[in-house]
């Protein structure tokens, strides 16, 4: 008989590529993860992982088992949801990981909505970028992620996750007040090809949006400054340190002295925001109201 918790460990190893990283995500020791993998191999009668200098990879037998693992763990999430519904599930804690502007845009309004519609549900919010929040859901560190589409992100049909679209927003060009395009009604990105750029760090989903937009405009941006805090990005632009693309919602309420904000000419780069939960958990009586509150806040 295969133990479900060992399947969870197998999936974590497949996701994180090393025993050490998987152990850290699961709050286990590397030796405990190795022991569980060995036990799983004994249960199945197959070698499931191969260790190398660059980490761990699944064997063909491991890949077969992983494909069934997604379905098994999703079904267990559904079972937990139905049992919670049977036991009423009207009170409990749901942990939500989201990036800063996502917290302001939809999470905080959702918390306010739930205080009226589902007062028994307590929300715990953690600040995490989109590329970090999805692994946190898969590793069961949080229940819900509010994340942004990015290169390499799990797709909407990923068997491990259920996606709920929330909203999409354009990026605007932010240039110093003395910039040659400051008076233009719209900024053609190709005209910024020779400018120094200010951007979030690589790995941040917004960095990917900036790079892709510039590539579509025919150039590779020259990044001079990096910050994941858009207030810092705007401050650097106001100091004439470079130009930037910033999500529109991140500019709300910000001190824009020294900069000009303009729409991008043509098709504006866009970030698409969604909520994600482990597949099968979307019907849980605690999680379902949270997803409904998030979508309601996004519509509003």
CSV table of C-alpha atoms in Angstrom, one decimal:
chain,number,residue,atom,x,y,z
A,1,UNK,CA,0.0,0.0,0.0
A,2,UNK,CA,1.4,3.4,-1.0
A,3,UNK,CA,1.2,6.1,1.6
A,4,UNK,CA,-0.2,9.4,0.4
A,5,UNK,CA,2.3,11.5,2.5
A,6,UNK,CA,5.1,9.8,0.5
A,7,UNK,CA,3.5,10.8,-2.7
A,8,UNK,CA,3.5,14.4,-1.5
A,9,UNK,CA,7.2,14.1,-0.8
A,10,UNK,CA,7.8,12.7,-4.3
A,11,UNK,CA,6.0,15.6,-5.8
A,12,UNK,CA,8.0,18.1,-3.7
A,13,UNK,CA,11.2,16.5,-4.9
A,14,UNK,CA,10.1,16.7,-8.5
A,15,UNK,CA,9.1,20.3,-8.1
A,16,UNK,CA,12.2,21.5,-6.2
A,17,UNK,CA,14.8,19.2,-8.0
A,18,UNK,CA,16.9,18.6,-4.9
A,19,UNK,CA,16.2,16.7,-1.7
A,20,UNK,CA,17.5,19.6,0.4
A,21,UNK,CA,15.1,22.1,-1.2
A,22,UNK,CA,12.2,19.8,-0.9
A,23,UNK,CA,13.0,19.1,2.7
A,24,UNK,CA,13.1,22.8,3.5
A,25,UNK,CA,9.8,23.4,1.8
A,26,UNK,CA,8.2,20.5,3.7
A,27,UNK,CA,9.8,21.5,7.0
A,28,UNK,CA,11.6,18.1,7.1
A,29,UNK,CA,15.2,17.1,7.3
A,30,UNK,CA,16.9,15.9,4.1
A,31,UNK,CA,17.5,12.5,5.7
A,32,UNK,CA,13.8,12.2,6.5
A,33,UNK,CA,13.0,13.0,2.9
A,34,UNK,CA,15.5,10.4,1.7
A,35,UNK,CA,14.1,7.8,4.0
A,36,UNK,CA,10.6,8.4,2.8
A,37,UNK,CA,11.7,8.1,-0.8
A,38,UNK,CA,13.5,4.9,-0.1
A,39,UNK,CA,10.3,3.6,1.6
A,40,UNK,CA,8.2,4.6,-1.4
A,41,UNK,CA,10.6,2.8,-3.7
A,42,UNK,CA,10.2,-0.3,-1.5
A,43,UNK,CA,6.4,0.0,-1.6
A,44,UNK,CA,6.3,0.3,-5.4
A,45,UNK,CA,9.2,-2.1,-6.1
A,46,UNK,CA,10.7,0.4,-8.5
A,47,UNK,CA,13.6,2.9,-8.4
A,48,UNK,CA,11.9,6.3,-8.6
A,49,UNK,CA,14.7,8.9,-8.4
A,50,UNK,CA,18.2,9.3,-9.6
A,51,UNK,CA,20.7,11.5,-7.7
A,52,UNK,CA,23.3,13.4,-9.6
A,53,UNK,CA,25.7,16.3,-9.2
A,54,UNK,CA,23.0,18.8,-10.2
A,55,UNK,CA,20.3,17.4,-8.0
A,56,UNK,CA,17.6,14.7,-8.3
A,57,UNK,CA,15.5,13.7,-11.3
A,58,UNK,CA,12.7,11.1,-11.6
A,59,UNK,CA,13.2,7.8,-13.4
A,60,UNK,CA,10.6,6.8,-16.0
A,61,UNK,CA,8.9,4.8,-13.2
A,62,UNK,CA,9.0,7.9,-11.0
A,63,UNK,CA,7.4,9.9,-13.8
A,64,UNK,CA,4.6,7.4,-14.1
A,65,UNK,CA,3.9,7.5,-10.4
A,66,UNK,CA,4.1,11.3,-10.4
A,67,UNK,CA,1.3,11.5,-13.0
A,68,UNK,CA,-0.9,9.4,-10.7
A,69,UNK,CA,0.2,11.4,-7.7
A,70,UNK,CA,-1.4,14.6,-9.1
A,71,UNK,CA,-4.7,12.8,-9.4
A,72,UNK,CA,-4.5,11.1,-6.0
A,73,UNK,CA,-3.6,14.3,-4.1
A,74,UNK,CA,-6.3,16.2,-5.9
A,75,UNK,CA,-8.9,13.6,-4.9
A,76,UNK,CA,-7.7,13.7,-1.3
A,77,UNK,CA,-8.2,17.5,-1.3
A,78,UNK,CA,-11.8,16.9,-2.6
A,79,UNK,CA,-12.4,14.3,0.2
A,80,UNK,CA,-11.1,16.8,2.8
A,81,UNK,CA,-13.5,19.4,1.3
A,82,UNK,CA,-16.5,17.2,1.5
A,83,UNK,CA,-15.7,16.1,5.0
A,84,UNK,CA,-15.3,19.7,6.1
A,85,UNK,CA,-18.6,20.5,4.4
A,86,UNK,CA,-20.2,17.6,6.3
A,87,UNK,CA,-18.9,19.0,9.5
A,88,UNK,CA,-20.3,22.5,8.5
A,89,UNK,CA,-16.9,24.1,7.9
A,90,UNK,CA,-18.2,27.5,8.9
A,91,UNK,CA,-15.2,28.5,11.0
A,92,UNK,CA,-11.5,28.2,10.5
A,93,UNK,CA,-8.4,29.9,9.2
A,94,UNK,CA,-7.3,30.3,5.5
A,95,UNK,CA,-3.8,31.5,4.7
A,96,UNK,CA,-3.4,33.7,1.6
A,97,UNK,CA,-0.1,34.5,0.0
A,98,UNK,CA,-0.1,37.5,-2.3
A,99,UNK,CA,2.2,40.2,-3.7
A,100,UNK,CA,1.9,43.7,-2.2
A,101,UNK,CA,-0.3,45.4,-4.8
A,102,UNK,CA,-2.5,42.3,-5.0
A,103,UNK,CA,-3.0,42.5,-1.3
A,104,UNK,CA,-4.1,46.1,-1.7
A,105,UNK,CA,-6.2,45.5,-4.8
A,106,UNK,CA,-8.1,42.4,-3.9
A,107,UNK,CA,-7.0,40.6,-0.7
A,108,UNK,CA,-7.7,43.4,1.7
A,109,UNK,CA,-11.1,44.1,0.2
A,110,UNK,CA,-11.9,40.4,0.2
A,111,UNK,CA,-11.0,40.3,4.0
A,112,UNK,CA,-13.5,43.1,4.5
A,113,UNK,CA,-16.2,41.3,2.5
A,114,UNK,CA,-15.7,38.1,4.5
A,115,UNK,CA,-16.1,39.9,7.8
A,116,UNK,CA,-19.7,40.4,6.7
A,117,UNK,CA,-20.5,37.3,4.7
A,118,UNK,CA,-18.5,34.6,6.5
A,119,UNK,CA,-17.4,36.0,9.9
A,120,UNK,CA,-16.2,32.6,11.1
A,121,UNK,CA,-13.5,32.5,8.5
A,122,UNK,CA,-10.2,34.1,9.7
A,123,UNK,CA,-7.7,35.2,7.0
A,124,UNK,CA,-4.0,35.2,7.5
A,125,UNK,CA,-2.1,37.1,4.8
A,126,UNK,CA,1.5,36.7,3.8
A,127,UNK,CA,3.4,39.0,1.4
A,128,UNK,CA,5.0,36.9,-1.3
A,129,UNK,CA,5.8,37.5,-5.0
A,130,UNK,CA,3.9,35.5,-7.5
A,131,UNK,CA,6.8,33.2,-8.3
A,132,UNK,CA,7.1,32.3,-4.6
A,133,UNK,CA,3.4,32.0,-3.7
A,134,UNK,CA,2.6,29.1,-6.1
A,135,UNK,CA,5.2,26.8,-4.6
A,136,UNK,CA,4.0,27.8,-1.2
A,137,UNK,CA,0.5,26.5,-2.1
A,138,UNK,CA,1.9,23.2,-3.5
A,139,UNK,CA,4.1,22.7,-0.4
A,140,UNK,CA,1.0,23.3,1.8
A,141,UNK,CA,2.5,26.3,3.4
A,142,UNK,CA,-0.5,28.4,2.4
A,143,UNK,CA,-4.0,27.6,1.2
A,144,UNK,CA,-4.4,30.3,-1.5
A,145,UNK,CA,-2.0,32.2,-3.7
A,146,UNK,CA,-2.8,35.5,-5.5
A,147,UNK,CA,-0.2,35.3,-8.3
A,148,UNK,CA,0.8,36.8,-11.6
A,149,UNK,CA,1.3,34.9,-14.9
A,150,UNK,CA,5.0,34.7,-15.7
A,151,UNK,CA,7.4,32.7,-17.8
A,152,UNK,CA,7.7,29.2,-16.4
A,153,UNK,CA,4.6,29.5,-14.2
A,154,UNK,CA,2.3,26.5,-13.9
A,155,UNK,CA,-0.2,26.7,-16.7
A,156,UNK,CA,-4.0,26.9,-16.1
A,157,UNK,CA,-4.4,23.2,-16.9
A,158,UNK,CA,-1.6,22.1,-14.4
A,159,UNK,CA,-2.9,19.0,-12.7
A,160,UNK,CA,-1.6,20.2,-9.3
A,161,UNK,CA,-3.5,23.6,-9.2
A,162,UNK,CA,-6.8,25.2,-9.9
A,163,UNK,CA,-6.7,28.7,-11.3
A,164,UNK,CA,-9.3,31.4,-10.8
A,165,UNK,CA,-8.8,34.5,-13.0
A,166,UNK,CA,-9.0,37.8,-11.0
A,167,UNK,CA,-8.0,40.8,-13.1
A,168,UNK,CA,-5.6,42.1,-15.7
A,169,UNK,CA,-4.0,45.5,-15.7
A,170,UNK,CA,-1.7,47.4,-18.0
A,171,UNK,CA,1.8,48.7,-17.3
A,172,UNK,CA,2.4,52.4,-17.8
A,173,UNK,CA,5.7,54.1,-18.8
A,174,UNK,CA,7.3,56.1,-16.1
A,175,UNK,CA,9.9,58.7,-17.3
A,176,UNK,CA,11.6,61.7,-15.7
A,177,UNK,CA,9.9,65.0,-16.1
A,178,UNK,CA,12.8,66.2,-18.3
A,179,UNK,CA,12.7,63.2,-20.6
A,180,UNK,CA,12.4,63.8,-24.3
A,181,UNK,CA,9.1,61.9,-24.4
A,182,UNK,CA,7.6,63.5,-21.3
A,183,UNK,CA,5.1,65.5,-23.4
A,184,UNK,CA,4.1,62.7,-25.6
A,185,UNK,CA,0.5,61.5,-25.1
A,186,UNK,CA,1.7,57.9,-25.4
A,187,UNK,CA,5.2,56.4,-25.2
A,188,UNK,CA,6.4,54.1,-28.0
A,189,UNK,CA,8.6,51.5,-26.2
A,190,UNK,CA,11.0,51.3,-29.2
A,191,UNK,CA,11.9,55.0,-28.5
A,192,UNK,CA,13.3,53.9,-25.1
A,193,UNK,CA,15.7,51.4,-26.5
A,194,UNK,CA,18.8,53.4,-25.6
A,195,UNK,CA,17.7,54.6,-22.2
A,196,UNK,CA,18.9,53.1,-18.9
A,197,UNK,CA,16.1,51.0,-17.3
A,198,UNK,CA,14.9,50.5,-13.8
A,199,UNK,CA,13.2,47.2,-13.1
A,200,UNK,CA,12.3,44.5,-10.5
A,201,UNK,CA,14.9,41.8,-10.1
A,202,UNK,CA,15.0,38.8,-12.4
A,203,UNK,CA,12.6,36.2,-11.1
A,204,UNK,CA,10.0,38.8,-10.2
A,205,UNK,CA,7.0,38.2,-12.6
A,206,UNK,CA,7.0,41.9,-13.4
A,207,UNK,CA,10.6,41.7,-14.6
A,208,UNK,CA,9.5,39.1,-17.2
A,209,UNK,CA,6.7,41.4,-18.4
A,210,UNK,CA,9.1,44.3,-18.9
A,211,UNK,CA,11.7,42.1,-20.8
A,212,UNK,CA,9.0,40.6,-23.0
A,213,UNK,CA,7.5,44.0,-23.8
A,214,UNK,CA,10.9,45.4,-24.8
A,215,UNK,CA,11.7,42.3,-26.9
A,216,UNK,CA,8.4,42.7,-28.7
A,217,UNK,CA,9.4,46.3,-29.4
A,218,UNK,CA,12.7,45.0,-30.9
A,219,UNK,CA,15.3,45.6,-28.2
A,220,UNK,CA,16.9,44.2,-25.1
A,221,UNK,CA,16.5,46.7,-22.2
A,222,UNK,CA,19.7,47.9,-20.5
A,223,UNK,CA,19.0,47.5,-16.8
A,224,UNK,CA,20.9,49.9,-14.6
A,225,UNK,CA,19.0,49.7,-11.4
A,226,UNK,CA,16.9,47.0,-9.7
A,227,UNK,CA,14.2,47.0,-7.0
A,228,UNK,CA,11.1,45.0,-6.2
A,229,UNK,CA,9.6,48.0,-4.5
A,230,UNK,CA,7.8,50.2,-7.1
A,231,UNK,CA,8.1,53.2,-4.8
A,232,UNK,CA,11.9,52.9,-5.2
A,233,UNK,CA,11.6,52.4,-8.9
A,234,UNK,CA,9.6,55.6,-9.2
A,235,UNK,CA,12.0,57.5,-6.9
A,236,UNK,CA,14.9,56.5,-9.1
A,237,UNK,CA,13.1,57.6,-12.3
A,238,UNK,CA,12.4,61.0,-10.6
A,239,UNK,CA,16.1,61.3,-10.0
A,240,UNK,CA,16.6,60.9,-13.7
A,241,UNK,CA,18.3,57.5,-13.2
A,242,UNK,CA,16.3,55.8,-16.0
A,243,UNK,CA,12.9,54.8,-17.3
A,244,UNK,CA,10.5,52.1,-16.2
A,245,UNK,CA,7.3,50.2,-16.8
A,246,UNK,CA,5.1,50.0,-13.7
A,247,UNK,CA,1.7,48.3,-13.2
A,248,UNK,CA,-1.0,50.9,-13.1
A,249,UNK,CA,-2.4,49.8,-9.7
A,250,UNK,CA,1.1,50.2,-8.1
A,251,UNK,CA,1.1,53.9,-9.0
A,252,UNK,CA,-2.1,54.7,-7.1
A,253,UNK,CA,-1.5,57.0,-4.1
A,254,UNK,CA,2.2,57.2,-4.9
A,255,UNK,CA,4.3,60.4,-4.9
A,256,UNK,CA,4.9,61.0,-8.6
A,257,UNK,CA,6.8,64.3,-8.2
A,258,UNK,CA,9.6,64.4,-10.7
A,259,UNK,CA,8.1,61.8,-13.1
A,260,UNK,CA,5.6,61.6,-15.9
A,261,UNK,CA,3.3,58.6,-16.3
A,262,UNK,CA,2.1,57.8,-19.8
A,263,UNK,CA,0.3,54.9,-21.4
A,264,UNK,CA,2.3,52.7,-23.7
A,265,UNK,CA,1.7,53.2,-27.4
A,266,UNK,CA,0.0,50.2,-29.1
A,267,UNK,CA,-0.7,47.0,-27.2
A,268,UNK,CA,0.3,47.8,-23.6
A,269,UNK,CA,2.2,45.1,-21.6
A,270,UNK,CA,-0.2,43.5,-19.1
A,271,UNK,CA,0.0,41.5,-16.0
A,272,UNK,CA,-2.7,38.9,-15.4
A,273,UNK,CA,-3.5,38.1,-11.9
A,274,UNK,CA,-5.2,34.9,-10.7
A,275,UNK,CA,-5.9,33.0,-7.5
A,276,UNK,CA,-4.6,29.4,-7.2
A,277,UNK,CA,-5.4,26.6,-4.8
A,278,UNK,CA,-4.4,22.9,-4.8
A,279,UNK,CA,-6.6,21.1,-7.3
A,280,UNK,CA,-9.5,19.6,-5.5
A,281,UNK,CA,-9.5,22.2,-2.7
A,282,UNK,CA,-11.5,24.8,-4.6
A,283,UNK,CA,-14.7,23.3,-3.1
A,284,UNK,CA,-13.6,23.3,0.5
A,285,UNK,CA,-16.2,25.2,2.6
A,286,UNK,CA,-13.5,27.5,4.0
A,287,UNK,CA,-11.6,28.1,0.7
A,288,UNK,CA,-14.6,28.5,-1.6
A,289,UNK,CA,-15.9,31.7,0.2
A,290,UNK,CA,-12.4,33.1,0.1
A,291,UNK,CA,-12.2,32.6,-3.7
A,292,UNK,CA,-15.7,34.1,-4.1
A,293,UNK,CA,-14.6,37.1,-2.1
A,294,UNK,CA,-11.5,37.6,-4.1
A,295,UNK,CA,-13.4,37.4,-7.4
A,296,UNK,CA,-16.0,39.8,-6.1
A,297,UNK,CA,-13.3,42.3,-5.0
A,298,UNK,CA,-11.6,42.0,-8.4
A,299,UNK,CA,-14.9,42.8,-10.2
A,300,UNK,CA,-15.5,45.8,-8.0
